[in-house]
Structure formats: structure tokens, C-alpha cells
Amino acid sequence: MTRGIVDVELGVLGLDPLDASGDDQSGFSHPVWTWPREGLDAPEAGERPLPHLLGGRFQRGLLTVEGPDDIACDDPDALALAAVDETGSADTPLAITAPDYPLARALGDWRLAGGTRAGFAQQVAEWRAQGFERLLCFDPVHLKPETDHAITLGPRYLALTEGELDGLLSKLNPWLAEDGMQAIRLGRQLYLLAQLRPEGIGPANAALTRGGAPLACLLNRNAGVFIDEEHSDPLLRQWLTELQMWLYPQPLNDRRAAHGQPILSSFWPHGLSALTDELPSPPVGERLILTDSPAVLATFEANPWRDDEVAATSEAIRAGRPVRVLLTEAAWCRLEGDLGGFQEELTSIDAWLEGLQAECPGVRIRLDDGQGGVWQPESSLRRAWRRLLQRVGR
């Protein structure tokens, strides 16, 4: 990007160009993971800011996540970290598999919920005073049975309400406390605290050296691949079996099943952080970074992105400060096959763009996919001519 030509770099991970090839296996002849087709055909579609940006000429990038299959999984947090760092690649070992990743993600979720770095440091000190020494990511999952295996579906598929989660935790934590553990909720994410014991069970066992693979690697995949001898510890597998047996008869699952909703099959514990005072403290950079990625919020000096807040962005633009917006929710929805959530996210981004343009008329925005792909602005005549050629070519 040439500074001075673009005011805002907007990265939306998981977003396809309008003229991308359709997914033949799904039966669609046009791209699904982009602005809805019916919205493009409406007369007023050209007036909407996001479809306008998507109408530019797309130039595909080369950013990839390299490494073994169990971590090279298009994890949105890994890709977001690489995109903000502007390295052009996300080589292993990835930050999402680093020992301090759960603690860093928890810091990011704390900030997404409105907290500060100082407030999180105080919270960590309180956890340590209670005897907790370890923190794991603890994501709710549904195991969808297939012929000879189960497919892992995550929090967006389950769509558990905060009331459902809090009610479940009130019953789960007394059971966990018997083994020196406690589940907590930071915003919409869950984490597991553990006191370490030589003969402890599962995450509370001092001999446990690794959690499970990152959740993104499991989504819409065979769960059995990630709980074999190579990818998981026997201490964790045994405890997961007990956890699933505890969850199955819970009233929450009875109610959800009665209403045709997917049941909560298990939680997926991944990452393995020691609770420590050594938290990320990045310096203030030249750019204003706005994001919904907890990993980026923890690693960089960044602010949470809100779809109804444009004041910080407009202030930076007027001051001549470059703005980088990097959003991952659409990519998470895509990993789970949540088309409804994906479209809701694009609608929120479109509304945010509309608000920004109202505050800063003439603002110059460049759209990218967070992986090096960029939509280059085009004149209306050039765009119409290109689309005509594409239709003729089909």
C-alpha cells in the first residue's frame, strides 16, 4: 500500500471475490462465501459500500500457513497475526501453538469484553492466589455422528446463549472443583483453570505437557484424527471421556434436544499456559489497529472493533494516521459452515462502512482478504466491461 492513497486497510478473512468459482461439491454455481447474490441483484446494491468494494478487480495473494496438517488449518487467529505483522507468511511454529497462547488469547478476550491489560493482570494475580497454575482454552463442541466417525462442530454451530453457558458452569464447576479445576467465561469464550497435582486428573495433572490441537483444525473434520496417540495425551483423552459422560444427561442437553437444537457433546481443551505475570506489553505503533481477533489484541497495540463505533477511525483519518482493520469472524463462520452468521457479519461490516463514510466523506478504503488478496478499485465503466467479458466467457 502507498501511504496517502489509502486511508483504511480493511481485511476480512474468509471473504471470496464475487466472481470466484462456485463450490461444485456443494451444488452452488456461484460463490457462497461473499456478499449474497440476491443483494447484488437489487437496484440499490451498488450504493452499499461493501458490495462496491467487492466489485473491484481481485488480485489473489500468496499468504499461506505452512506446517503439519494438525496446525496448518487456516486458523483465523494465525492468519490475522501474520497479516498484522505484514510478514507475508505464517510459518511454523505458529503463535497459536506457543505455550503462552491460551493466556494471550484470554487477555484478548478480556479486552474484547471491555477490560484493560492492567485489569487482566490483576485477575491473573487473583487466580494464582486461589492456587491455580495453568490455563487452557475450553471451547464447547458438538460431535456430529457419521457412519464410522464424528465430525467436530464448534460454538457457532451450537449457538449457546450466555444464560445457557452460565447455567451450565454453575453445575459444572462443583464437579470440576473436586479435581482442582474451574471453568470461566470471558465474553463469549470459555477457559479452564487448573491447580497442578502430581496425581491429578486430566488438565490438573502436573505431568501433562500439551493440550489438544487448535480448535480451528478440528472444525468440520473427523474428531478421531485429533484424539489419537500422535495428537493427544492419554491423560487428556481419559478425562475427556469422563467429561462427556457428565455432560450427556444434563438438563441443558435434554432441553436442547427437545427443541431440535444440537446438544453440547464435550469441551475441547487446547493450548497449555502457565499463569504468569509476564503478559504481552506491545509498544504503541504508527497505525491504528482495530480487530475482533483476541490473539491480535493481545500481541499488538490494537483496539477492539465495534460495528457501531467509528469515532476512533474517523479521528485517526483526520490526523493522517493509517488505519488497519482486520476481522476474523467471517472466517470462523466459514470454518463451521455457518452461512447465516457469515452473512450477518458482512451486513455488520457494511453498516460500519456506511457510518464511516458518513463521518468521513471521500474516505479511501482498500479491501483485502487478510491473506494477500486485494480488491483493486475500478471505475464503473471498467467494472461493467469486465463483468460483461466474464459473462460472455461463461
PDB file of N, CA and C in Angstrom, residues 20-104:
ATOM      1  N   ALA A  20     -15.582 -15.481  -7.991  1.00  0.00           N
ATOM      2  CA  ALA A  20     -14.825 -16.707  -7.730  1.00  0.00           C
ATOM      3  C   ALA A  20     -15.597 -17.915  -8.247  1.00  0.00           C
ATOM      4  N   SER A  21     -14.898 -19.001  -8.451  1.00  0.00           N
ATOM      5  CA  SER A  21     -15.557 -20.234  -8.886  1.00  0.00           C
ATOM      6  C   SER A  21     -16.438 -20.761  -7.776  1.00  0.00           C
ATOM      7  N   GLY A  22     -17.616 -21.252  -8.132  1.00  0.00           N
ATOM      8  CA  GLY A  22     -18.510 -21.838  -7.154  1.00  0.00           C
ATOM      9  C   GLY A  22     -17.974 -23.158  -6.638  1.00  0.00           C
ATOM     10  N   ASP A  23     -18.512 -23.598  -5.503  1.00  0.00           N
ATOM     11  CA  ASP A  23     -18.114 -24.872  -4.910  1.00  0.00           C
ATOM     12  C   ASP A  23     -18.923 -25.982  -5.581  1.00  0.00           C
ATOM     13  N   ASP A  24     -18.294 -26.708  -6.517  1.00  0.00           N
ATOM     14  CA  ASP A  24     -19.015 -27.732  -7.278  1.00  0.00           C
ATOM     15  C   ASP A  24     -19.592 -28.814  -6.363  1.00  0.00           C
ATOM     16  N   GLN A  25     -18.866 -29.165  -5.305  1.00  0.00           N
ATOM     17  CA  GLN A  25     -19.336 -30.224  -4.416  1.00  0.00           C
ATOM     18  C   GLN A  25     -20.580 -29.811  -3.648  1.00  0.00           C
ATOM     19  N   SER A  26     -20.763 -28.512  -3.427  1.00  0.00           N
ATOM     20  CA  SER A  26     -21.921 -28.057  -2.670  1.00  0.00           C
ATOM     21  C   SER A  26     -23.152 -27.886  -3.545  1.00  0.00           C
ATOM     22  N   GLY A  27     -22.966 -27.906  -4.841  1.00  0.00           N
ATOM     23  CA  GLY A  27     -24.098 -27.724  -5.737  1.00  0.00           C
ATOM     24  C   GLY A  27     -24.338 -26.285  -6.125  1.00  0.00           C
ATOM     25  N   PHE A  28     -23.530 -25.352  -5.608  1.00  0.00           N
ATOM     26  CA  PHE A  28     -23.689 -23.946  -5.958  1.00  0.00           C
ATOM     27  C   PHE A  28     -22.859 -23.616  -7.191  1.00  0.00           C
ATOM     28  N   SER A  29     -23.422 -22.811  -8.081  1.00  0.00           N
ATOM     29  CA  SER A  29     -22.704 -22.423  -9.293  1.00  0.00           C
ATOM     30  C   SER A  29     -22.062 -21.052  -9.136  1.00  0.00           C
ATOM     31  N   HIS A  30     -22.282 -20.397  -8.007  1.00  0.00           N
ATOM     32  CA  HIS A  30     -21.671 -19.086  -7.758  1.00  0.00           C
ATOM     33  C   HIS A  30     -21.098 -19.092  -6.346  1.00  0.00           C
ATOM     34  N   PRO A  31     -20.173 -18.207  -6.030  1.00  0.00           N
ATOM     35  CA  PRO A  31     -19.547 -18.229  -4.706  1.00  0.00           C
ATOM     36  C   PRO A  31     -20.563 -17.981  -3.589  1.00  0.00           C
ATOM     37  N   VAL A  32     -20.415 -18.726  -2.518  1.00  0.00           N
ATOM     38  CA  VAL A  32     -21.309 -18.609  -1.375  1.00  0.00           C
ATOM     39  C   VAL A  32     -20.719 -17.673  -0.320  1.00  0.00           C
ATOM     40  N   TRP A  33     -19.411 -17.751  -0.134  1.00  0.00           N
ATOM     41  CA  TRP A  33     -18.779 -17.009   0.951  1.00  0.00           C
ATOM     42  C   TRP A  33     -18.392 -15.609   0.489  1.00  0.00           C
ATOM     43  N   THR A  34     -19.402 -14.845   0.109  1.00  0.00           N
ATOM     44  CA  THR A  34     -19.226 -13.463  -0.311  1.00  0.00           C
ATOM     45  C   THR A  34     -20.554 -12.757  -0.099  1.00  0.00           C
ATOM     46  N   TRP A  35     -20.698 -11.553  -0.640  1.00  0.00           N
ATOM     47  CA  TRP A  35     -21.959 -10.839  -0.493  1.00  0.00           C
ATOM     48  C   TRP A  35     -23.076 -11.647  -1.152  1.00  0.00           C
ATOM     49  N   PRO A  36     -24.277 -11.745  -0.521  1.00  0.00           N
ATOM     50  CA  PRO A  36     -25.337 -12.597  -1.075  1.00  0.00           C
ATOM     51  C   PRO A  36     -25.749 -12.187  -2.477  1.00  0.00           C
ATOM     52  N   ARG A  37     -25.955 -13.185  -3.326  1.00  0.00           N
ATOM     53  CA  ARG A  37     -26.294 -12.948  -4.727  1.00  0.00           C
ATOM     54  C   ARG A  37     -27.552 -12.093  -4.874  1.00  0.00           C
ATOM     55  N   GLU A  38     -28.576 -12.383  -4.028  1.00  0.00           N
ATOM     56  CA  GLU A  38     -29.813 -11.615  -4.157  1.00  0.00           C
ATOM     57  C   GLU A  38     -29.594 -10.152  -3.812  1.00  0.00           C
ATOM     58  N   GLY A  39     -28.634  -9.874  -2.908  1.00  0.00           N
ATOM     59  CA  GLY A  39     -28.333  -8.488  -2.568  1.00  0.00           C
ATOM     60  C   GLY A  39     -27.672  -7.745  -3.714  1.00  0.00           C
ATOM     61  N   LEU A  40     -26.927  -8.465  -4.559  1.00  0.00           N
ATOM     62  CA  LEU A  40     -26.255  -7.831  -5.686  1.00  0.00           C
ATOM     63  C   LEU A  40     -27.237  -7.472  -6.789  1.00  0.00           C
ATOM     64  N   ASP A  41     -28.293  -8.266  -6.895  1.00  0.00           N
ATOM     65  CA  ASP A  41     -29.257  -8.029  -7.969  1.00  0.00           C
ATOM     66  C   ASP A  41     -30.229  -6.903  -7.645  1.00  0.00           C
ATOM     67  N   ALA A  42     -30.260  -6.441  -6.387  1.00  0.00           N
ATOM     68  CA  ALA A  42     -31.168  -5.365  -6.024  1.00  0.00           C
ATOM     69  C   ALA A  42     -30.705  -4.059  -6.641  1.00  0.00           C
ATOM     70  N   PRO A  43     -31.614  -3.175  -7.047  1.00  0.00           N
ATOM     71  CA  PRO A  43     -31.225  -1.915  -7.690  1.00  0.00           C
ATOM     72  C   PRO A  43     -30.330  -1.051  -6.818  1.00  0.00           C
ATOM     73  N   GLU A  44     -30.538  -1.120  -5.480  1.00  0.00           N
ATOM     74  CA  GLU A  44     -29.759  -0.241  -4.617  1.00  0.00           C
ATOM     75  C   GLU A  44     -28.439  -0.871  -4.187  1.00  0.00           C
ATOM     76  N   ALA A  45     -28.126  -2.093  -4.688  1.00  0.00           N
ATOM     77  CA  ALA A  45     -26.923  -2.789  -4.231  1.00  0.00           C
ATOM     78  C   ALA A  45     -25.666  -1.993  -4.505  1.00  0.00           C
ATOM     79  N   GLY A  46     -25.623  -1.301  -5.639  1.00  0.00           N
ATOM     80  CA  GLY A  46     -24.434  -0.539  -5.979  1.00  0.00           C
ATOM     81  C   GLY A  46     -24.165   0.614  -5.038  1.00  0.00           C
ATOM     82  N   GLU A  47     -25.159   1.008  -4.261  1.00  0.00           N
ATOM     83  CA  GLU A  47     -24.993   2.110  -3.323  1.00  0.00           C
ATOM     84  C   GLU A  47     -24.399   1.638  -1.997  1.00  0.00           C
ATOM     85  N   ARG A  48     -24.405   0.352  -1.744  1.00  0.00           N
ATOM     86  CA  ARG A  48     -23.871  -0.164  -0.492  1.00  0.00           C
ATOM     87  C   ARG A  48     -22.349  -0.196  -0.555  1.00  0.00           C
ATOM     88  N   PRO A  49     -21.681   0.181   0.541  1.00  0.00           N
ATOM     89  CA  PRO A  49     -20.216   0.300   0.492  1.00  0.00           C
ATOM     90  C   PRO A  49     -19.474  -1.018   0.317  1.00  0.00           C
ATOM     91  N   LEU A  50     -19.901  -2.089   1.005  1.00  0.00           N
ATOM     92  CA  LEU A  50     -19.151  -3.343   0.884  1.00  0.00           C
ATOM     93  C   LEU A  50     -19.300  -3.972  -0.501  1.00  0.00           C
ATOM     94  N   PRO A  51     -20.518  -4.066  -1.084  1.00  0.00           N
ATOM     95  CA  PRO A  51     -20.607  -4.567  -2.464  1.00  0.00           C
ATOM     96  C   PRO A  51     -19.805  -3.717  -3.440  1.00  0.00           C
ATOM     97  N   HIS A  52     -19.731  -2.412  -3.177  1.00  0.00           N
ATOM     98  CA  HIS A  52     -18.946  -1.542  -4.059  1.00  0.00           C
ATOM     99  C   HIS A  52     -17.464  -1.928  -4.015  1.00  0.00           C
ATOM    100  N   LEU A  53     -16.949  -2.172  -2.807  1.00  0.00           N
ATOM    101  CA  LEU A  53     -15.546  -2.583  -2.694  1.00  0.00           C
ATOM    102  C   LEU A  53     -15.322  -3.952  -3.320  1.00  0.00           C
ATOM    103  N   LEU A  54     -16.297  -4.857  -3.135  1.00  0.00           N
ATOM    104  CA  LEU A  54     -16.181  -6.191  -3.711  1.00  0.00           C
ATOM    105  C   LEU A  54     -16.255  -6.179  -5.228  1.00  0.00           C
ATOM    106  N   GLY A  55     -16.785  -5.102  -5.789  1.00  0.00           N
ATOM    107  CA  GLY A  55     -16.876  -5.008  -7.237  1.00  0.00           C
ATOM    108  C   GLY A  55     -15.562  -4.688  -7.912  1.00  0.00           C
ATOM    109  N   GLY A  56     -14.518  -4.417  -7.125  1.00  0.00           N
ATOM    110  CA  GLY A  56     -13.211  -4.143  -7.716  1.00  0.00           C
ATOM    111  C   GLY A  56     -12.567  -5.400  -8.284  1.00  0.00           C
ATOM    112  N   ARG A  57     -11.469  -5.216  -8.986  1.00  0.00           N
ATOM    113  CA  ARG A  57     -10.745  -6.330  -9.597  1.00  0.00           C
ATOM    114  C   ARG A  57      -9.905  -7.022  -8.523  1.00  0.00           C
ATOM    115  N   PHE A  58     -10.121  -8.334  -8.347  1.00  0.00           N
ATOM    116  CA  PHE A  58      -9.449  -9.058  -7.279  1.00  0.00           C
ATOM    117  C   PHE A  58      -8.106  -9.589  -7.750  1.00  0.00           C
ATOM    118  N   GLN A  59      -7.075  -9.338  -6.953  1.00  0.00           N
ATOM    119  CA  GLN A  59      -5.742  -9.873  -7.202  1.00  0.00           C
ATOM    120  C   GLN A  59      -5.388 -10.811  -6.058  1.00  0.00           C
ATOM    121  N   ARG A  60      -5.259 -12.082  -6.367  1.00  0.00           N
ATOM    122  CA  ARG A  60      -5.054 -13.091  -5.331  1.00  0.00           C
ATOM    123  C   ARG A  60      -3.653 -12.990  -4.741  1.00  0.00           C
ATOM    124  N   GLY A  61      -3.571 -13.217  -3.416  1.00  0.00           N
ATOM    125  CA  GLY A  61      -2.295 -13.159  -2.723  1.00  0.00           C
ATOM    126  C   GLY A  61      -1.700 -14.532  -2.535  1.00  0.00           C
ATOM    127  N   LEU A  62      -0.594 -14.575  -1.801  1.00  0.00           N
ATOM    128  CA  LEU A  62       0.161 -15.821  -1.652  1.00  0.00           C
ATOM    129  C   LEU A  62       0.341 -16.244  -0.208  1.00  0.00           C
ATOM    130  N   LEU A  63      -0.309 -15.554   0.752  1.00  0.00           N
ATOM    131  CA  LEU A  63      -0.108 -15.888   2.155  1.00  0.00           C
ATOM    132  C   LEU A  63      -0.695 -17.251   2.474  1.00  0.00           C
ATOM    133  N   THR A  64       0.104 -18.122   3.039  1.00  0.00           N
ATOM    134  CA  THR A  64      -0.352 -19.455   3.440  1.00  0.00           C
ATOM    135  C   THR A  64       0.169 -19.772   4.837  1.00  0.00           C
ATOM    136  N   VAL A  65      -0.483 -20.703   5.488  1.00  0.00           N
ATOM    137  CA  VAL A  65       0.002 -21.218   6.765  1.00  0.00           C
ATOM    138  C   VAL A  65       0.667 -22.542   6.495  1.00  0.00           C
ATOM    139  N   GLU A  66       1.974 -22.608   6.721  1.00  0.00           N
ATOM    140  CA  GLU A  66       2.734 -23.807   6.423  1.00  0.00           C
ATOM    141  C   GLU A  66       2.934 -24.632   7.688  1.00  0.00           C
ATOM    142  N   GLY A  67       3.090 -25.926   7.500  1.00  0.00           N
ATOM    143  CA  GLY A  67       3.364 -26.776   8.647  1.00  0.00           C
ATOM    144  C   GLY A  67       2.572 -28.061   8.587  1.00  0.00           C
ATOM    145  N   PRO A  68       2.671 -28.900   9.622  1.00  0.00           N
ATOM    146  CA  PRO A  68       1.938 -30.172   9.652  1.00  0.00           C
ATOM    147  C   PRO A  68       0.436 -29.951   9.548  1.00  0.00           C
ATOM    148  N   ASP A  69      -0.296 -30.979   9.126  1.00  0.00           N
ATOM    149  CA  ASP A  69      -1.730 -30.863   8.916  1.00  0.00           C
ATOM    150  C   ASP A  69      -2.479 -30.446  10.174  1.00  0.00           C
ATOM    151  N   ASP A  70      -1.973 -30.824  11.351  1.00  0.00           N
ATOM    152  CA  ASP A  70      -2.732 -30.541  12.562  1.00  0.00           C
ATOM    153  C   ASP A  70      -2.653 -29.078  12.975  1.00  0.00           C
ATOM    154  N   ILE A  71      -1.740 -28.283  12.376  1.00  0.00           N
ATOM    155  CA  ILE A  71      -1.721 -26.857  12.689  1.00  0.00           C
ATOM    156  C   ILE A  71      -1.847 -26.005  11.431  1.00  0.00           C
ATOM    157  N   ALA A  72      -1.620 -26.586  10.252  1.00  0.00           N
ATOM    158  CA  ALA A  72      -1.782 -25.829   9.007  1.00  0.00           C
ATOM    159  C   ALA A  72      -3.253 -25.901   8.609  1.00  0.00           C
ATOM    160  N   CYS A  73      -4.091 -25.142   9.299  1.00  0.00           N
ATOM    161  CA  CYS A  73      -5.524 -25.347   9.184  1.00  0.00           C
ATOM    162  C   CYS A  73      -6.278 -24.049   8.926  1.00  0.00           C
ATOM    163  N   ASP A  74      -5.619 -23.064   8.347  1.00  0.00           N
ATOM    164  CA  ASP A  74      -6.271 -21.785   8.076  1.00  0.00           C
ATOM    165  C   ASP A  74      -6.873 -21.203   9.348  1.00  0.00           C
ATOM    166  N   ASP A  75      -6.192 -21.344  10.445  1.00  0.00           N
ATOM    167  CA  ASP A  75      -6.679 -20.788  11.695  1.00  0.00           C
ATOM    168  C   ASP A  75      -6.773 -19.265  11.577  1.00  0.00           C
ATOM    169  N   PRO A  76      -7.955 -18.679  11.793  1.00  0.00           N
ATOM    170  CA  PRO A  76      -8.104 -17.226  11.613  1.00  0.00           C
ATOM    171  C   PRO A  76      -7.167 -16.405  12.495  1.00  0.00           C
ATOM    172  N   ASP A  77      -6.918 -16.868  13.726  1.00  0.00           N
ATOM    173  CA  ASP A  77      -6.010 -16.109  14.587  1.00  0.00           C
ATOM    174  C   ASP A  77      -4.585 -16.135  14.042  1.00  0.00           C
ATOM    175  N   ALA A  78      -4.137 -17.303  13.543  1.00  0.00           N
ATOM    176  CA  ALA A  78      -2.793 -17.396  12.979  1.00  0.00           C
ATOM    177  C   ALA A  78      -2.663 -16.492  11.753  1.00  0.00           C
ATOM    178  N   LEU A  79      -3.667 -16.516  10.879  1.00  0.00           N
ATOM    179  CA  LEU A  79      -3.631 -15.685   9.686  1.00  0.00           C
ATOM    180  C   LEU A  79      -3.704 -14.210  10.031  1.00  0.00           C
ATOM    181  N   ALA A  80      -4.503 -13.868  11.055  1.00  0.00           N
ATOM    182  CA  ALA A  80      -4.615 -12.468  11.459  1.00  0.00           C
ATOM    183  C   ALA A  80      -3.290 -11.950  12.014  1.00  0.00           C
ATOM    184  N   LEU A  81      -2.620 -12.769  12.813  1.00  0.00           N
ATOM    185  CA  LEU A  81      -1.321 -12.364  13.350  1.00  0.00           C
ATOM    186  C   LEU A  81      -0.322 -12.104  12.234  1.00  0.00           C
ATOM    187  N   ALA A  82      -0.311 -12.987  11.231  1.00  0.00           N
ATOM    188  CA  ALA A  82       0.606 -12.813  10.105  1.00  0.00           C
ATOM    189  C   ALA A  82       0.246 -11.568   9.297  1.00  0.00           C
ATOM    190  N   ALA A  83      -1.068 -11.306   9.126  1.00  0.00           N
ATOM    191  CA  ALA A  83      -1.498 -10.155   8.336  1.00  0.00           C
ATOM    192  C   ALA A  83      -1.118  -8.844   9.004  1.00  0.00           C
ATOM    193  N   VAL A  84      -1.271  -8.755  10.315  1.00  0.00           N
ATOM    194  CA  VAL A  84      -0.918  -7.523  11.024  1.00  0.00           C
ATOM    195  C   VAL A  84       0.583  -7.330  11.027  1.00  0.00           C
ATOM    196  N   ASP A  85       1.314  -8.443  11.160  1.00  0.00           N
ATOM    197  CA  ASP A  85       2.775  -8.378  11.194  1.00  0.00           C
ATOM    198  C   ASP A  85       3.363  -8.065   9.830  1.00  0.00           C
ATOM    199  N   GLU A  86       2.532  -8.196   8.776  1.00  0.00           N
ATOM    200  CA  GLU A  86       2.939  -7.903   7.397  1.00  0.00           C
ATOM    201  C   GLU A  86       4.146  -8.729   6.971  1.00  0.00           C
ATOM    202  N   THR A  87       4.213  -9.983   7.457  1.00  0.00           N
ATOM    203  CA  THR A  87       5.331 -10.845   7.084  1.00  0.00           C
ATOM    204  C   THR A  87       5.105 -11.521   5.743  1.00  0.00           C
ATOM    205  N   GLY A  88       3.822 -11.613   5.319  1.00  0.00           N
ATOM    206  CA  GLY A  88       3.501 -12.290   4.070  1.00  0.00           C
ATOM    207  C   GLY A  88       3.406 -13.788   4.203  1.00  0.00           C
ATOM    208  N   SER A  89       3.705 -14.336   5.396  1.00  0.00           N
ATOM    209  CA  SER A  89       3.569 -15.775   5.611  1.00  0.00           C
ATOM    210  C   SER A  89       3.348 -16.022   7.089  1.00  0.00           C
ATOM    211  N   ALA A  90       2.887 -17.221   7.389  1.00  0.00           N
ATOM    212  CA  ALA A  90       2.675 -17.607   8.790  1.00  0.00           C
ATOM    213  C   ALA A  90       3.373 -18.943   9.003  1.00  0.00           C
ATOM    214  N   ASP A  91       4.697 -18.902   9.080  1.00  0.00           N
ATOM    215  CA  ASP A  91       5.473 -20.130   9.192  1.00  0.00           C
ATOM    216  C   ASP A  91       5.363 -20.722  10.593  1.00  0.00           C
ATOM    217  N   THR A  92       5.516 -22.031  10.689  1.00  0.00           N
ATOM    218  CA  THR A  92       5.555 -22.682  11.991  1.00  0.00           C
ATOM    219  C   THR A  92       6.929 -22.436  12.620  1.00  0.00           C
ATOM    220  N   PRO A  93       7.054 -22.404  13.971  1.00  0.00           N
ATOM    221  CA  PRO A  93       5.943 -22.656  14.887  1.00  0.00           C
ATOM    222  C   PRO A  93       4.997 -21.458  14.977  1.00  0.00           C
ATOM    223  N   LEU A  94       3.718 -21.702  14.848  1.00  0.00           N
ATOM    224  CA  LEU A  94       2.743 -20.634  14.872  1.00  0.00           C
ATOM    225  C   LEU A  94       2.527 -20.125  16.290  1.00  0.00           C
ATOM    226  N   ALA A  95       2.151 -18.854  16.391  1.00  0.00           N
ATOM    227  CA  ALA A  95       1.866 -18.281  17.701  1.00  0.00           C
ATOM    228  C   ALA A  95       0.724 -19.012  18.393  1.00  0.00           C
ATOM    229  N   ILE A  96      -0.203 -19.580  17.599  1.00  0.00           N
ATOM    230  CA  ILE A  96      -1.352 -20.256  18.210  1.00  0.00           C
ATOM    231  C   ILE A  96      -0.973 -21.582  18.837  1.00  0.00           C
ATOM    232  N   THR A  97       0.234 -22.083  18.591  1.00  0.00           N
ATOM    233  CA  THR A  97       0.684 -23.308  19.244  1.00  0.00           C
ATOM    234  C   THR A  97       1.764 -23.019  20.284  1.00  0.00           C
ATOM    235  N   ALA A  98       2.075 -21.747  20.519  1.00  0.00           N
ATOM    236  CA  ALA A  98       3.086 -21.385  21.507  1.00  0.00           C
ATOM    237  C   ALA A  98       2.556 -21.649  22.915  1.00  0.00           C
ATOM    238  N   PRO A  99       3.439 -21.919  23.870  1.00  0.00           N
ATOM    239  CA  PRO A  99       2.982 -22.236  25.228  1.00  0.00           C
ATOM    240  C   PRO A  99       2.132 -21.156  25.872  1.00  0.00           C
ATOM    241  N   ASP A 100       2.374 -19.895  25.522  1.00  0.00           N
ATOM    242  CA  ASP A 100       1.635 -18.809  26.174  1.00  0.00           C
ATOM    243  C   ASP A 100       0.384 -18.386  25.412  1.00  0.00           C
ATOM    244  N   TYR A 101      -0.016 -19.156  24.371  1.00  0.00           N
ATOM    245  CA  TYR A 101      -1.155 -18.735  23.556  1.00  0.00           C
ATOM    246  C   TYR A 101      -2.463 -18.642  24.343  1.00  0.00           C
ATOM    247  N   PRO A 102      -2.853 -19.649  25.156  1.00  0.00           N
ATOM    248  CA  PRO A 102      -4.128 -19.509  25.878  1.00  0.00           C
ATOM    249  C   PRO A 102      -4.184 -18.270  26.760  1.00  0.00           C
ATOM    250  N   LEU A 103      -3.076 -17.955  27.439  1.00  0.00           N
ATOM    251  CA  LEU A 103      -3.059 -16.771  28.299  1.00  0.00           C
ATOM    252  C   LEU A 103      -3.181 -15.502  27.458  1.00  0.00           C
ATOM    253  N   ALA A 104      -2.506 -15.482  26.307  1.00  0.00           N
ATOM    254  CA  ALA A 104      -2.606 -14.316  25.428  1.00  0.00           C
ATOM    255  C   ALA A 104      -4.018 -14.182  24.865  1.00  0.00           C
TER     256      ALA A 104
END
